[in-house]
XYZ file of C-alpha atoms in Angstrom:
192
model
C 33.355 16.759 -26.600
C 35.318 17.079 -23.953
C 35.240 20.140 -21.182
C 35.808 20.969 -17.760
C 32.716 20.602 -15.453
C 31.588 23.165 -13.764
C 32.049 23.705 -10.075
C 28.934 23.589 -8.867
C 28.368 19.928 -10.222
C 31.732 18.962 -9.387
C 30.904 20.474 -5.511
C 27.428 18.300 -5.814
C 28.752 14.560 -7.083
C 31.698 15.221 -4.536
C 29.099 16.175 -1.500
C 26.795 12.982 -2.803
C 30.010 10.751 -2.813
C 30.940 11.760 0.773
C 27.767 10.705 2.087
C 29.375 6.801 1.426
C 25.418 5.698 0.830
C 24.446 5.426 -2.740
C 21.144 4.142 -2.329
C 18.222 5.913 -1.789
C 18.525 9.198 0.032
C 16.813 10.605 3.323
C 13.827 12.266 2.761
C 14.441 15.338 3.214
C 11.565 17.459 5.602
C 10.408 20.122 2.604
C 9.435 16.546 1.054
C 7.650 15.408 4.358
C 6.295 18.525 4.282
C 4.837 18.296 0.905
C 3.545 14.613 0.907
C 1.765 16.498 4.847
C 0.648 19.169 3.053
C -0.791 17.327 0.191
C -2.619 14.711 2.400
C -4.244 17.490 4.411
C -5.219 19.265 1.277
C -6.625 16.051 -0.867
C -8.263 14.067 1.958
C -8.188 15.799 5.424
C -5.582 13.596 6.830
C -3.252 14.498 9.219
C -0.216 12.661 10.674
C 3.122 13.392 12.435
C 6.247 13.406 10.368
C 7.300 10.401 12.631
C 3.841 8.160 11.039
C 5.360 8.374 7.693
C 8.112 6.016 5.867
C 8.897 5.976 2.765
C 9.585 2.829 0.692
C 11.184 2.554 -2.629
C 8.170 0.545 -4.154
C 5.100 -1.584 -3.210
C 6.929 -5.104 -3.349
C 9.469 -3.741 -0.414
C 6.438 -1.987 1.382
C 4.079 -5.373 1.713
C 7.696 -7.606 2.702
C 7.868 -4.592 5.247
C 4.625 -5.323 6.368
C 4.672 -8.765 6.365
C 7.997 -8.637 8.816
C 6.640 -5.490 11.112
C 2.949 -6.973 11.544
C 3.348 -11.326 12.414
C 6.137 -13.839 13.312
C 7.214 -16.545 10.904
C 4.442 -19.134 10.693
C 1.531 -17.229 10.936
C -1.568 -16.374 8.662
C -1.678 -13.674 5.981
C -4.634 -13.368 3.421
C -4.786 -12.118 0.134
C -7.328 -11.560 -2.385
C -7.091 -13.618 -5.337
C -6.301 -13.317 -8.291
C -3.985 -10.031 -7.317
C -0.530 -8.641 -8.744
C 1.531 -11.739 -8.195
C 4.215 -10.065 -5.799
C 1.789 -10.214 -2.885
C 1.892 -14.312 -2.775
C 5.776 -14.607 -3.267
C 6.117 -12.329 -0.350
C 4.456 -13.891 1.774
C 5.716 -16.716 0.887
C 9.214 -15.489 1.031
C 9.052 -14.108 4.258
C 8.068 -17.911 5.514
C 4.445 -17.117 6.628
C 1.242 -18.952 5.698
C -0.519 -17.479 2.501
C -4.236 -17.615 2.983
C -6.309 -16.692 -0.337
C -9.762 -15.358 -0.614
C -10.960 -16.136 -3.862
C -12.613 -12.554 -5.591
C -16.118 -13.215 -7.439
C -17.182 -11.752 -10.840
C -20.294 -10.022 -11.101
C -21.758 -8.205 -13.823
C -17.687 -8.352 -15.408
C -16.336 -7.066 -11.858
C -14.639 -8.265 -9.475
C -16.241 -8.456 -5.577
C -15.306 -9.356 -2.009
C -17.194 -12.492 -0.822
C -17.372 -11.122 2.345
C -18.877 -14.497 4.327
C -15.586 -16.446 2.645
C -13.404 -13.570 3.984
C -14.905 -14.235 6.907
C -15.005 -17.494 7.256
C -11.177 -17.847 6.430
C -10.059 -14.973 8.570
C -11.735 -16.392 11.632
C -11.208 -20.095 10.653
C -7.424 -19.699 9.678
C -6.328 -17.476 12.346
C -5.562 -14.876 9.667
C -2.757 -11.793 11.444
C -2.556 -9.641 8.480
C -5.197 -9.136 5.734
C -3.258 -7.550 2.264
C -5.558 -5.222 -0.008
C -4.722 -4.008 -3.504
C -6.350 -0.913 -4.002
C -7.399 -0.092 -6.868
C -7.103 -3.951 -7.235
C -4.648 -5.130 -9.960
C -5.626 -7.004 -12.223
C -9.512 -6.167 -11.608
C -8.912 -2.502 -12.124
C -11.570 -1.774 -9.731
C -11.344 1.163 -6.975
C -12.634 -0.607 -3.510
C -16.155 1.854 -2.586
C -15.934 3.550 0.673
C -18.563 1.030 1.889
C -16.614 -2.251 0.863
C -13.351 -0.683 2.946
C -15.576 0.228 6.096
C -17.024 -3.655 5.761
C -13.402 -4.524 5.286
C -12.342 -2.915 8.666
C -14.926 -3.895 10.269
C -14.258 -7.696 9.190
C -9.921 -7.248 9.979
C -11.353 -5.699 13.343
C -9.081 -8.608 15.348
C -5.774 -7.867 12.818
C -3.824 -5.798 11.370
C -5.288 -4.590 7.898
C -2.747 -3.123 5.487
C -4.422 -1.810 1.745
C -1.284 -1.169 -0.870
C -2.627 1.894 -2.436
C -1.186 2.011 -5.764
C -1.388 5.685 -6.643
C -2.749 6.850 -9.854
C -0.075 6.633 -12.539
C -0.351 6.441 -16.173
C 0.419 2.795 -15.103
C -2.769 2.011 -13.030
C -5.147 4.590 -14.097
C -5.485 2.365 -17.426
C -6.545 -0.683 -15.191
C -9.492 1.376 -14.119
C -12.906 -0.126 -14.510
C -15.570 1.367 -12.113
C -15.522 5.233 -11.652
C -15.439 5.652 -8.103
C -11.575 8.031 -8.900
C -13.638 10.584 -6.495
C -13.589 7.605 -3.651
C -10.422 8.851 -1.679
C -7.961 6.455 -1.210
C -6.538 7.440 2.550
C -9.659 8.537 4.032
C -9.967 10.974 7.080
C -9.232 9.160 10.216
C -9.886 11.285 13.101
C -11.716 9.078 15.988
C -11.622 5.533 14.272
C -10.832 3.845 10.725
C -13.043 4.849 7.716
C -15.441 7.312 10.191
């Protein structure tokens, strides 16, 4: 059926259309203020509106990352196996894909943190790329395995895709660490 649209909505598709972007919009501050709010509330973390940037989903983030944090050419490492996005952008972006091979213990999946090591020292590694929780090993990282992880990255820049917990990932779940928080407090130094 047919009818006249009211003019409120009218008023709101015509204001959207005059904005000439159809994309994604501007976050608006009440939003900042919320995601602020929540992180303060949830995990003690505090940041300036300026810190934060919002990306319309993980693949776009880790190209983001790739671009903002080395040059064409250079070293970024991956744990393998991982969601299969974080290889082809690398790859994409025309920098060398370094893989550190996960081990499987006890039917999880674990750093081999003399291989990291080794490879990010012996390859020159400028980014390291975490999955957290890890996808497909469904495992959330311990707070001890990301403060050996910073500690390790201490020479790079170490970027952890934290994919939040959705009714997507919260069935890939395996260890129960959902209490672990995934941006920790950082108020002197990484992981204090």
């Amino acid at each position: 059926m047919d009818f006249v649209v009211l003019p409120e909505v009218r008023q709101a598709v015509q204001a959207y259309a005059d904005q000439l972007v159809y994309g994604y919009a501007y976050a608006s501050d009440v939003l900042i203020e919320s995601v602020q709010g929540w992180e303060a509330t949830q995990h003690s973390y505090h940041f300036n509106k300026e810190a934060l940037v919002f990306i319309e989903g993980v693949v776009p983030a880790i190209s983001t990352a790739i671009q903002a944090f080395t040059k064409e050419g250079e070293a970024v490492l991956i744990n393998t196996p991982v969601y299969p996005p974080f290889a082809r952008s690398v790859k994409l972006n025309n920098r060398r894909l370094i893989t550190n091979p996960l081990v499987e213990k006890d039917g999880l999946l674990e750093i081999d943190f003399d291989q990291l090591e080794k490879d990010l020292v012996d390859e020159n590694v400028k980014l390291y790329i975490l999955c957290n929780p890890h996808n497909p090993g469904g495992c959330v990282w311990e707070r001890e395995v990301l403060k050996r992880l910073v500690i390790s990255a201490k020479n790079m820049v170490f970027c952890w895709f934290q994919m939040r917990f959705t009714k997507i990932w919260l069935s890939l779940i395996t260890n129960t660490s959902l209490s672990t928080p995934l941006i920790p407090p950082l108020k002197t130094s990484p992981l204090s």
